[in-house]
Amino acid sequence: MKLEGKKQVWKDYQKEIADDHYFYVRSCIRQNFFPGSEQTFLKILRTELNKDIYENPHHTTCSGIGYHSDVVPFETIQTVVARQFALMTEAGYKNLAVSCITSFGIYNEIIETWKEFPAELEKIRGFLKKATGREFEIPENVAHASDIVYKFREDILQKAKYKLVNKNTGQPLKIVEHIGCHYSKMFPSKGVGGAEFPHVLVGMIESWGGEVIDYPERRHCCGFGFRQYLVMSNRGYSVSNSRKKFESMEPYKPDAILCNCPGCPMFLDRWQYVIEEMEGKTYGQNGQGIPVLTYEEMAGLVLGYNPWDMGMQMHQTNVEPLLDKMGIDYNPELKYADKAGKIIGTPAMIGCGCE
Amino acid sequence: MKHVVIIGGGIAGIETACELTDAGHWVTVIEKESKLGGKLNNWSYLFPDFTPVEAIKETLHEKSDKKDFTILRETVVLSVQRSSNKFAIRASGNQDLEADAVVIATGYELFDARRKEEYGYKIYDHVITSADLENLLLPENDVNSVLKDTPKRIAFVHCVGSRDEKSGNHYCSKVCCITGVKQAIELKKRFPETDIYCFYMDLRMYGKHFEELYREAQEKYNIQFIRGRLSEASEKMDKSLQIKAEDTLSGRPLKMNVDLLVLLVGMEAGRGTASAATTCSVDCEQSGFLKTADSFLKSNVSNQEGIFLAGSCTAPMSVNDTILHARSAATEVNNWLKAN
């Protein structure tokens, strides 16, 4: 592997990421899958980086999953997106910060469609006006939330309490990065580092002291593919895709998997538990699973946030092996405690590699 | 005596110069490199009969040495201005020339395989281009230098940067199919135990003896041709490569480990031709190659009277097609000079 070659690709795909004043649009599924991640992102931006980030409770799903499942027509999703932009315009913001990779792809696809087909834009302006009376401006800057964390990764490092370093060996932790398909595969220029060798998560891992693992199935689908999991009879494809990735990364002994998509961490996390139940196989060290993190959770750990405050007890594959390697000070007794410290019960299904 | 300036000292430029000198004209060849011969200098053997490039180069040099034409090496053309019936040419080093006619013979450039990022050229250790392989096949080099041991499998990918909308090159580079067949045979001769696979879209064996060589590759050398393009290559722990493709004839996805991946890179018009198009104000095709007045009877004529085109600056061409095109350019120039 020649790093110089990768650096050239990264140089070719640098995008403009706004510096401040973001209009944040949340993901409809991340709040269920990893409920603390978005809140952690807002906390990092507001309290650590002193940025202005605003969200409007009236914003809705982008309807991307329905669109990709052929149940939401293109005109409908364009109008839904136009409404989000109208909320942004009304609030006086011009920089869109998107939590979800599917939505990020949708926003880019629609903005590019409007550039190529201005008549379509006028049609959608008409639809929105008739339906809601609203008007909108197209954002000046569209960034995925991981782009923003990437942009400020060195600022986060300055405030770091922990690094991605094994406290026992002093060696960098080996991290697998997995990028959501709709981040840059549709529009390579919209992603930091392009489509084939994205730099967005690599940059965070390296800045925070870790070592990135490139393994043969790095680009392979995580198993989230809409048609694989929305159709129940296809879910075998979903788990077999995830399994293919685990088998491929296992020889490199990764300490964690880092993702920037709603679906990827969900499936890479949950399917490890399922594979253990089905085959008795785990992919981490010492019979444990490989912890799967969102980039907000990773940033939060680096900044010293309490993993349980970030909702990391919601992971099916236990995160403790990573916390221990990083030397994070956490209380295992409070894993299933509420905010007041009262234990609310242990889940019936025990996480991967927990026994 | 009329003066003809030829821009480019590759095989097209040299052949045109020889023919025009024979016709009694004073010829100056302007070459940006120190060495004549262009891309031919980097090649080892030529399809379809494995003629050593040295033999062709020696013949060309012997022929050109006997001719009395001027060569300006390491020189680039800065501007070409028409004044009445002459062309005023300014070249680097404050050189000013006056010509009655100009021939553009700037050739092509190879597609930069880094643009097909999914194949990992210049990132993965064992991904090379057909040009790299050709260089390794030169007598003074060693193809084993890129391989640890005797390779188990080697794969070729056809049409890298050709017939590819993503690369912006819609045209066929014409010579890569037969180059792939030739190089696969050359590697099979060196590594008889190695399995060699060629991944292709179509195999376009348009030339004399091309189809026969393709048949020989299959029957005598047992080279496997798989109809399907690669979707990606990834490096494994031992530096071998995992490749993914679709075998479109069996309709199934395919995954394979190979020890060496050779990308058959196509031709592009290149910066030299683009620069000549600007300085001489000649039209280009959408592909970037220079536009000829027609495809049949005026394939050496540009849109500028007195400026002619020779060789692969007009379209991808093999060595033999280039030589023939250069000769026809010389005829066209000679006829035009006589008439004017």
XYZ file of C-alpha atoms in Angstrom:
695
model
C 0.000 0.000 0.000
C 1.402 3.348 -1.022
C 0.226 6.181 1.205
C 1.395 8.769 -1.325
C -1.165 7.431 -3.815
C -3.953 7.797 -1.283
C -2.822 11.290 -0.364
C -3.085 12.299 -4.008
C -6.682 11.057 -4.130
C -7.484 12.925 -0.909
C -5.998 16.078 -2.375
C -8.192 15.711 -5.441
C -11.376 15.552 -3.377
C -11.445 18.375 -0.880
C -14.805 20.021 -0.389
C -15.819 23.298 1.129
C -17.316 22.843 4.578
C -18.952 25.855 6.196
C -17.202 27.200 9.271
C -20.207 28.161 11.423
C -23.962 28.868 11.533
C -25.488 25.530 10.638
C -29.109 24.504 10.171
C -29.150 20.939 11.500
C -31.459 18.289 10.081
C -31.689 15.117 12.127
C -32.081 11.584 10.912
C -35.394 9.808 11.343
C -33.770 6.481 12.229
C -30.581 7.391 14.061
C -32.564 8.627 17.053
C -33.823 5.077 17.498
C -30.649 3.242 16.572
C -28.084 5.409 18.391
C -30.132 7.931 20.354
C -27.223 9.766 21.970
C -25.181 10.438 18.851
C -26.993 13.485 17.513
C -27.179 15.049 20.959
C -23.445 14.445 21.340
C -22.815 16.177 18.009
C -24.808 19.223 19.128
C -22.987 19.280 22.469
C -19.573 19.120 20.792
C -20.425 21.915 18.385
C -22.068 24.186 20.932
C -19.962 23.664 24.030
C -16.585 22.507 22.742
C -16.340 24.408 19.470
C -18.631 27.385 20.252
C -20.493 27.067 16.985
C -23.960 28.263 16.173
C -26.133 25.309 15.180
C -29.886 25.532 15.012
C -32.572 22.924 14.566
C -36.254 23.428 13.996
C -38.585 20.908 15.651
C -40.959 21.207 12.695
C -38.568 19.597 10.273
C -39.556 16.123 9.116
C -38.055 13.006 7.637
C -36.598 13.639 4.194
C -38.635 10.565 3.113
C -35.491 9.106 1.537
C -36.151 5.535 2.608
C -39.613 5.725 1.031
C -38.083 7.234 -2.108
C -35.467 4.512 -2.397
C -38.168 1.910 -1.810
C -40.259 3.269 -4.692
C -43.189 4.307 -2.507
C -42.455 8.070 -2.494
C -42.468 9.733 -5.947
C -39.617 12.058 -6.899
C -41.871 15.136 -6.974
C -43.020 14.372 -3.436
C -39.550 14.009 -1.967
C -38.431 17.166 -3.769
C -41.298 19.039 -2.147
C -40.470 17.589 1.290
C -36.858 18.695 0.817
C -38.034 22.114 -0.375
C -39.978 22.429 2.877
C -36.844 21.678 4.940
C -35.050 24.386 2.955
C -37.945 26.746 3.611
C -37.552 26.192 7.379
C -33.839 26.923 7.002
C -34.507 30.064 4.969
C -37.100 31.300 7.472
C -34.596 30.803 10.307
C -31.991 32.850 8.408
C -29.477 30.051 7.815
C -27.606 29.143 4.627
C -25.463 26.197 5.705
C -27.175 22.836 5.913
C -25.709 20.244 8.298
C -27.156 16.803 7.666
C -27.113 13.997 10.221
C -28.134 11.154 7.916
C -26.163 9.809 4.944
C -29.321 8.870 3.050
C -30.637 12.398 3.523
C -27.247 13.845 2.553
C -27.445 11.898 -0.707
C -31.051 13.014 -1.212
C -30.224 16.707 -0.665
C -27.301 16.524 -3.067
C -29.281 14.612 -5.675
C -32.139 17.090 -5.580
C -29.929 20.196 -5.628
C -27.996 18.751 -8.593
C -31.292 17.921 -10.324
C -32.404 21.526 -9.918
C -29.093 22.765 -11.335
C -29.448 20.525 -14.393
C -33.201 21.028 -14.812
C -34.217 24.526 -13.639
C -37.807 23.911 -14.768
C -38.030 21.163 -12.145
C -36.984 23.662 -9.465
C -39.698 26.092 -10.537
C -42.266 23.303 -10.508
C -41.308 22.338 -6.943
C -41.366 25.987 -5.826
C -44.944 26.041 -7.121
C -45.882 22.819 -5.320
C -44.485 24.047 -1.986
C -46.170 27.421 -2.309
C -49.549 25.836 -3.044
C -49.211 23.246 -0.278
C -47.754 25.393 2.502
C -47.459 28.981 1.340
C -43.701 28.757 1.949
C -40.753 29.871 -0.157
C -37.158 28.767 0.043
C -33.537 29.336 -0.921
C -31.171 26.546 -1.868
C -28.462 26.122 0.817
C -25.129 27.723 0.029
C -23.276 24.878 1.694
C -24.349 21.283 2.314
C -22.189 19.296 4.714
C -22.697 15.956 6.325
C -22.258 16.158 10.083
C -19.194 13.913 9.760
C -17.689 16.526 7.402
C -18.031 19.079 10.192
C -16.410 16.810 12.799
C -13.667 16.113 10.215
C -13.160 19.843 9.705
C -12.730 20.429 13.436
C -10.895 17.168 14.241
C -7.746 18.989 15.294
C -9.734 21.320 17.574
C -11.267 18.227 19.157
C -7.767 16.769 19.551
C -6.716 19.915 21.418
C -9.403 19.167 24.027
C -8.895 15.393 24.023
C -8.882 13.523 27.312
C -8.265 10.171 25.669
C -6.655 9.073 22.440
C -7.180 6.113 20.182
C -4.176 4.431 21.723
C -4.023 1.168 23.640
C -3.169 2.266 27.157
C -1.455 -1.057 27.913
C 0.785 -1.243 24.868
C 1.015 2.394 23.807
C 0.211 1.262 20.274
C -2.384 2.992 18.071
C -5.743 1.257 18.113
C -6.612 -0.437 14.835
C -9.829 1.008 13.493
C -11.912 -0.094 10.534
C -13.781 2.760 8.871
C -16.983 2.210 6.961
C -18.525 4.985 4.899
C -22.214 5.131 4.046
C -22.823 4.429 0.353
C -24.775 7.628 -0.274
C -22.041 9.800 1.216
C -19.932 9.976 -1.931
C -20.662 7.044 -4.230
C -23.293 9.079 -6.106
C -21.300 12.333 -6.146
C -17.618 11.668 -5.349
C -16.895 15.398 -5.245
C -19.420 15.884 -2.409
C -17.424 13.705 -0.023
C -14.077 14.405 1.628
C -11.637 12.116 -0.195
C -14.038 10.971 -2.923
C -15.807 7.649 -3.314
C -13.090 5.011 -3.423
C -10.752 6.132 -0.636
C -12.831 8.535 1.483
C -10.820 10.517 3.995
C -13.592 11.782 6.227
C -13.322 9.069 8.906
C -9.667 8.245 8.180
C -8.811 11.853 9.028
C -10.572 11.624 12.406
C -8.978 8.271 13.301
C -5.479 9.397 12.406
C -5.810 12.781 14.109
C -6.980 11.128 17.302
C -4.079 8.667 17.387
C -5.548 5.542 15.787
C -4.424 3.459 12.837
C -6.754 2.799 9.929
C -7.148 -0.720 8.601
C -7.694 -1.196 4.896
C -9.033 -4.695 4.295
C -10.235 -6.387 1.087
C -13.983 -5.949 1.683
C -13.685 -2.361 2.901
C -15.967 -1.045 0.171
C -18.502 -3.841 0.464
C -22.038 -3.017 1.599
C -22.577 -3.175 5.365
C -25.782 -5.128 4.852
C -28.129 -2.158 5.286
C -29.075 -1.972 1.584
C -32.731 -0.906 1.603
C -34.064 -3.857 -0.340
C -32.106 -6.253 1.844
C -33.648 -5.291 5.107
C -36.993 -3.712 4.195
C -38.148 -6.963 2.612
C -38.155 -9.524 5.393
C -37.413 -12.447 3.076
C -34.232 -10.694 1.946
C -32.731 -10.228 5.391
C -30.479 -13.223 4.896
C -28.690 -11.109 2.271
C -28.237 -8.396 4.845
C -26.568 -10.592 7.449
C -24.482 -12.406 4.831
C -23.124 -9.068 3.566
C -22.144 -8.033 7.076
C -20.607 -11.450 7.677
C -18.515 -11.109 4.517
C -17.061 -7.890 5.898
C -16.374 -9.343 9.355
C -14.606 -12.364 7.852
C -12.479 -10.054 5.719
C -11.500 -7.663 8.530
C -10.980 -10.324 11.231
C -7.336 -11.202 10.348
C -6.365 -7.547 10.870
C -7.610 -7.716 14.499
C -9.510 -4.416 14.546
C -10.238 -2.792 17.888
C -13.324 -0.937 16.617
C -15.428 -0.117 13.568
C -16.231 3.541 12.876
C -19.209 4.564 10.707
C -20.845 7.740 9.445
C -24.204 6.362 8.270
C -27.339 5.550 10.255
C -27.671 2.020 8.896
C -24.073 0.818 8.820
C -23.397 0.907 12.571
C -26.854 -0.507 13.207
C -26.290 -3.594 11.101
C -22.583 -4.059 11.759
C -23.433 -3.884 15.457
C -26.626 -5.964 15.602
C -25.593 -8.644 13.126
C -22.506 -9.489 15.192
C -24.904 -10.528 17.934
C -27.033 -12.458 15.436
C -24.007 -14.271 13.960
C -22.871 -15.219 17.434
C -26.327 -16.621 18.134
C -26.466 -18.432 14.782
C -22.930 -19.740 14.485
C -21.277 -19.134 17.845
C -18.743 -16.973 16.035
C -17.360 -13.662 17.294
C -14.904 -11.480 15.409
C -13.145 -9.499 18.114
C -10.381 -10.604 20.440
C -10.877 -12.964 23.407
C -14.276 -14.132 22.185
C -15.667 -10.605 22.151
C -17.286 -8.655 19.364
C -15.791 -5.671 17.547
C -17.323 -2.485 19.024
C -19.097 -0.398 16.377
C -19.199 3.366 16.897
C -20.677 6.404 15.275
C -18.218 9.249 14.681
C -20.014 11.353 17.305
C -19.550 8.601 19.882
C -15.870 8.305 18.937
C -15.404 12.075 19.225
C -17.295 12.035 22.523
C -15.039 9.303 23.948
C -11.969 11.242 22.876
C -13.373 14.299 24.639
C -13.985 12.256 27.780
C -17.782 12.105 27.691
C -19.460 9.399 29.746
C -20.223 6.517 27.347
C -23.528 5.810 29.075
C -24.601 9.462 28.682
C -23.997 9.017 24.948
C -26.305 6.000 24.869
C -23.578 3.457 24.196
C -25.395 0.898 26.324
C -27.791 0.657 23.369
C -25.156 -1.189 21.348
C -25.780 -4.874 20.900
C -22.042 -5.499 20.588
C -20.536 -4.370 23.867
C -18.280 -1.347 23.723
C -16.408 -2.132 26.951
C -13.412 -3.787 25.197
C -12.711 -0.494 23.432
C -13.326 1.604 26.552
C -10.860 -0.573 28.463
C -8.198 -0.328 25.766
C -8.541 3.449 25.674
C -8.343 3.557 29.450
C -11.657 5.359 29.768
C -12.898 5.881 33.280
C -16.461 4.535 33.328
C -18.699 2.851 35.850
C -19.953 -0.534 34.624
C -22.551 -0.532 37.395
C -24.265 2.467 35.840
C -24.532 1.027 32.323
C -28.273 0.518 32.682
C -28.995 3.390 35.041
C -31.270 6.317 34.278
C -30.184 9.930 34.617
C -30.850 9.868 38.336
C -28.620 6.806 38.758
C -31.475 4.357 39.289
C -30.940 0.958 37.624
C -33.719 0.396 35.116
C -33.032 -3.275 34.392
C -30.735 -5.310 32.180
C -31.803 -6.214 28.650
C -33.025 -9.769 28.152
C -30.751 -10.230 25.139
C -27.152 -9.987 26.231
C -24.727 -8.213 23.898
C -22.239 -9.919 21.633
C -19.245 -11.368 23.461
C -20.682 -10.476 26.854
C -20.846 -13.923 28.409
C 12.740 24.952 -51.968
C 9.708 24.944 -49.703
C 10.131 24.683 -45.943
C 7.908 22.372 -43.876
C 7.922 22.430 -40.071
C 6.789 19.267 -38.332
C 5.716 19.509 -34.701
C 6.574 16.216 -33.012
C 9.436 13.777 -33.512
C 7.668 10.509 -32.869
C 7.195 7.882 -35.551
C 4.610 9.994 -37.403
C 6.861 13.053 -37.411
C 9.967 11.139 -38.532
C 8.164 9.226 -41.275
C 6.544 12.423 -42.608
C 9.925 14.173 -42.513
C 11.629 11.360 -44.461
C 8.941 11.328 -47.136
C 8.904 15.114 -47.545
C 12.707 15.254 -47.722
C 12.591 12.621 -50.460
C 10.073 14.807 -52.279
C 12.657 17.613 -52.322
C 11.475 19.829 -49.482
C 13.443 21.400 -46.653
C 12.089 19.956 -43.395
C 12.528 20.900 -39.730
C 11.268 18.610 -36.971
C 10.596 20.205 -33.580
C 10.708 17.669 -30.753
C 10.101 18.526 -27.082
C 12.172 15.591 -25.777
C 15.891 14.973 -26.240
C 15.242 11.710 -28.015
C 13.262 11.024 -31.193
C 10.774 8.168 -31.357
C 8.081 9.263 -28.911
C 6.179 6.522 -27.078
C 7.970 3.861 -29.105
C 10.961 4.346 -26.797
C 9.007 2.800 -23.921
C 7.762 -0.274 -25.728
C 9.473 -3.680 -26.013
C 7.725 -5.842 -28.640
C 5.022 -5.005 -31.152
C 1.836 -6.912 -31.921
C 0.866 -9.036 -33.701
C 4.174 -10.746 -34.486
C 6.324 -9.721 -31.491
C 8.696 -7.639 -33.612
C 11.245 -6.089 -31.233
C 10.749 -2.335 -31.072
C 14.509 -1.911 -31.403
C 14.311 -3.308 -34.935
C 11.695 -0.723 -35.965
C 13.568 2.091 -34.239
C 16.855 1.138 -35.873
C 15.253 1.100 -39.303
C 13.608 4.471 -38.686
C 16.840 5.976 -37.385
C 18.920 4.560 -40.228
C 16.408 5.949 -42.676
C 16.231 9.374 -41.028
C 20.025 9.600 -40.591
C 20.394 9.363 -44.331
C 17.947 12.201 -44.925
C 18.967 15.784 -44.760
C 16.428 17.354 -42.414
C 16.870 19.514 -39.338
C 15.878 18.358 -35.868
C 15.353 20.819 -33.008
C 15.410 18.719 -29.844
C 14.116 19.796 -26.430
C 12.230 22.541 -28.170
C 8.575 23.491 -27.901
C 6.487 25.578 -30.260
C 5.247 28.743 -28.587
C 3.238 30.334 -31.377
C 2.309 29.886 -35.009
C 1.206 32.993 -36.925
C 0.065 33.053 -40.521
C 1.443 35.968 -42.555
C 0.398 36.026 -46.226
C 1.452 32.619 -47.593
C 3.900 31.785 -44.819
C 3.784 30.652 -41.215
C 5.904 32.489 -38.633
C 6.804 30.032 -35.899
C 8.273 30.987 -32.555
C 9.887 28.181 -30.600
C 11.516 28.015 -27.185
C 15.071 29.355 -26.972
C 14.075 32.452 -28.971
C 14.076 30.494 -32.200
C 12.066 31.941 -35.085
C 11.265 29.906 -38.139
C 9.360 30.616 -41.329
C 7.493 27.747 -42.987
C 5.395 27.194 -46.083
C 3.470 24.398 -44.407
C 3.108 22.913 -40.926
C 2.475 19.296 -39.958
C 1.175 18.498 -36.489
C 2.410 15.087 -35.359
C 2.120 15.452 -31.600
C 0.827 11.940 -30.940
C -1.092 10.875 -27.847
C -0.753 10.421 -24.111
C -1.649 7.339 -22.157
C -4.708 7.497 -19.926
C -3.703 8.175 -16.318
C -4.897 4.994 -14.593
C -5.085 6.796 -11.240
C -8.350 8.270 -12.512
C -9.923 4.812 -12.242
C -9.555 5.007 -8.495
C -11.382 1.722 -7.904
C -8.411 -0.201 -9.337
C -5.914 1.356 -6.921
C -3.147 2.202 -9.381
C -0.251 3.902 -7.555
C -1.878 2.817 -4.296
C -1.702 -0.985 -4.364
C 1.758 -2.457 -4.893
C 0.830 -5.013 -7.552
C -1.337 -2.934 -9.871
C 0.519 -1.803 -12.999
C -0.429 -0.479 -16.414
C 0.242 -2.030 -19.817
C 2.893 0.670 -20.313
C 4.595 -0.290 -17.024
C 4.529 -3.935 -18.070
C 5.945 -3.116 -21.485
C 8.776 -1.305 -19.769
C 9.388 -4.308 -17.507
C 9.523 -6.528 -20.585
C 12.405 -4.546 -22.045
C 15.574 -6.677 -22.196
C 17.361 -4.538 -19.587
C 14.506 -4.818 -17.049
C 13.051 -7.677 -15.035
C 9.345 -8.370 -14.741
C 10.055 -10.425 -11.595
C 10.896 -7.176 -9.822
C 7.192 -6.523 -9.177
C 6.469 -10.084 -8.082
C 7.588 -11.933 -4.973
C 7.436 -15.470 -6.327
C 6.077 -17.169 -9.405
C 2.589 -15.694 -9.651
C -0.390 -18.019 -9.374
C -2.739 -15.721 -11.249
C -2.396 -12.582 -13.297
C -5.354 -10.546 -14.570
C -5.578 -7.976 -17.343
C -8.329 -5.374 -17.452
C -9.217 -4.124 -20.907
C -10.642 -0.687 -21.763
C -9.169 1.252 -18.823
C -9.975 4.823 -19.779
C -11.560 3.826 -23.094
C -15.252 3.404 -23.945
C -15.848 4.687 -20.450
C -18.336 7.429 -19.742
C -17.047 7.867 -16.188
C -13.586 8.708 -17.523
C -15.080 11.030 -20.135
C -13.640 8.905 -22.958
C -16.395 7.482 -25.120
C -14.132 6.307 -27.936
C -12.306 3.008 -28.422
C -8.513 3.218 -28.158
C -8.301 0.485 -30.753
C -4.919 -1.037 -29.870
C -5.457 -2.128 -26.249
C -7.300 -5.389 -27.077
C -4.468 -6.773 -29.142
C -1.891 -5.304 -26.737
C -3.574 -7.268 -23.943
C -3.467 -10.473 -25.978
C 0.183 -9.909 -26.851
C 1.207 -9.088 -23.272
C -0.758 -12.027 -21.848
C 1.157 -14.346 -24.176
C 4.453 -12.723 -23.235
C 3.760 -13.290 -19.532
C 2.584 -16.847 -20.169
C 5.859 -17.560 -21.955
C 7.761 -16.306 -18.904
C 5.455 -17.932 -16.331
C 4.025 -21.087 -17.932
C 2.470 -22.264 -14.652
C 0.562 -19.014 -14.093
C -3.146 -18.717 -14.877
C -3.797 -15.592 -16.906
C -7.192 -13.940 -17.216
C -8.302 -11.082 -19.480
C -11.427 -9.146 -18.439
C -12.967 -7.507 -21.491
C -16.122 -5.788 -22.795
C -15.623 -6.706 -26.454
C -12.487 -7.941 -28.151
C -11.901 -5.874 -31.266
C -9.387 -7.819 -33.373
C -9.579 -5.519 -36.373
C -6.094 -5.894 -37.876
C -4.176 -8.366 -39.951
C -3.239 -11.448 -37.860
C -4.935 -10.033 -34.757
C -7.730 -12.603 -34.655
C -5.215 -15.393 -35.213
C -3.162 -14.198 -32.247
C -6.286 -14.078 -30.085
C -7.108 -17.655 -31.070
C -3.523 -18.745 -30.359
C -3.722 -17.090 -26.910
C -6.672 -19.314 -26.076
C -5.663 -22.546 -27.772
C -1.904 -22.622 -27.347
C -1.421 -20.555 -24.179
C -4.672 -21.338 -22.381
C -5.343 -17.686 -21.532
C -8.841 -17.222 -20.144
C -10.991 -14.419 -21.546
C -13.842 -13.345 -19.262
C -16.469 -10.972 -20.591
C -16.961 -8.452 -17.815
C -15.375 -5.350 -16.370
C -13.837 -5.162 -12.963
C -15.814 -3.278 -10.363
C -12.942 -2.956 -7.889
C -9.604 -4.219 -6.721
C -8.506 -4.402 -3.075
C -5.204 -5.263 -1.516
C -4.948 -8.250 0.802
C -2.641 -8.719 3.753
C -0.007 -10.505 1.628
C -0.161 -7.691 -0.998
C -2.009 -9.898 -3.480
C -5.184 -8.417 -4.898
C -8.806 -9.329 -4.530
C -10.733 -8.392 -7.647
C -14.468 -8.342 -8.256
C -16.199 -8.503 -11.606
C -19.304 -9.815 -13.277
C -18.934 -12.641 -15.759
C -21.614 -11.332 -18.102
C -21.746 -14.523 -20.180
C -22.562 -16.730 -17.211
C -24.464 -13.858 -15.545
C -22.708 -14.349 -12.215
C -20.570 -12.166 -9.997
C -16.982 -13.257 -9.701
C -14.324 -12.758 -7.032
C -10.724 -13.766 -7.593
C -7.323 -13.325 -6.004
C -4.488 -12.340 -8.310
C -0.807 -11.615 -7.797
C -0.600 -8.961 -10.485
C -3.218 -6.762 -12.092
C -2.409 -5.146 -15.427
C -4.539 -2.195 -16.563
C -4.680 -1.842 -20.340
C -4.698 1.934 -20.519
C -6.178 3.722 -23.484
C -4.984 6.707 -25.462
C -5.858 10.351 -24.921
C -5.064 13.351 -27.072
C -2.816 14.723 -24.370
C -1.315 18.080 -23.540
C 1.039 18.203 -26.535
C -1.830 17.879 -28.963
C -4.005 20.307 -26.998
C -1.175 22.826 -27.042
C -0.641 22.372 -30.804
C -4.387 22.827 -31.367
C -4.215 26.158 -29.533
C -1.025 27.497 -31.105
C -2.085 26.465 -34.631
C -5.801 27.319 -34.161
C -6.938 23.932 -35.429
C -10.226 22.367 -34.390
C -10.495 19.416 -32.004
C -13.045 16.640 -31.794
C -15.054 16.306 -28.573
C -12.549 13.592 -27.627
C -9.687 16.109 -27.762
C -8.078 14.534 -30.826
C -7.586 16.870 -33.779
C -10.408 17.200 -36.258
C -9.721 16.122 -39.826
C -11.513 17.686 -42.786
C -13.262 14.381 -43.434
C -12.914 10.726 -42.506
C -12.173 9.418 -45.969
C -10.220 11.539 -48.454
C -8.931 14.358 -46.248
C -7.859 12.562 -43.105
C -4.604 14.595 -42.976
C -6.195 17.989 -43.583
C -7.049 20.384 -40.741
C -9.459 23.317 -40.796
C -6.455 25.665 -41.343
C -5.122 25.758 -44.889
C -1.450 24.777 -44.938
C -1.590 22.973 -41.586
C -1.699 19.189 -41.862
C -2.141 16.342 -39.408
C -0.191 13.110 -39.101
C -0.613 10.087 -36.851
C -2.301 9.552 -33.530
C -2.923 13.221 -32.807
C -6.064 12.623 -34.909
C -7.236 9.356 -33.314
C -5.863 6.284 -31.520
C -3.659 4.350 -33.949
C -1.307 1.388 -34.006
C 2.330 1.807 -35.070
C 1.668 0.520 -38.593
C -1.447 2.696 -39.024
C 0.585 5.683 -37.806
C 3.318 5.076 -40.378
C 0.726 4.807 -43.171
C -1.064 7.943 -41.957
C 2.261 9.822 -41.862
C 3.031 8.809 -45.445
C -0.379 9.976 -46.598
C 0.214 13.264 -44.741
C 3.469 13.725 -46.671
C 1.654 13.121 -49.959
C -1.031 15.621 -48.989
C 1.541 18.276 -48.034
C 3.582 17.693 -51.192
C 0.525 18.019 -53.429
C -0.583 21.180 -51.647
C 2.883 22.782 -51.870
C 3.059 22.033 -55.580
C -0.361 23.581 -56.150
C 0.502 26.690 -54.123
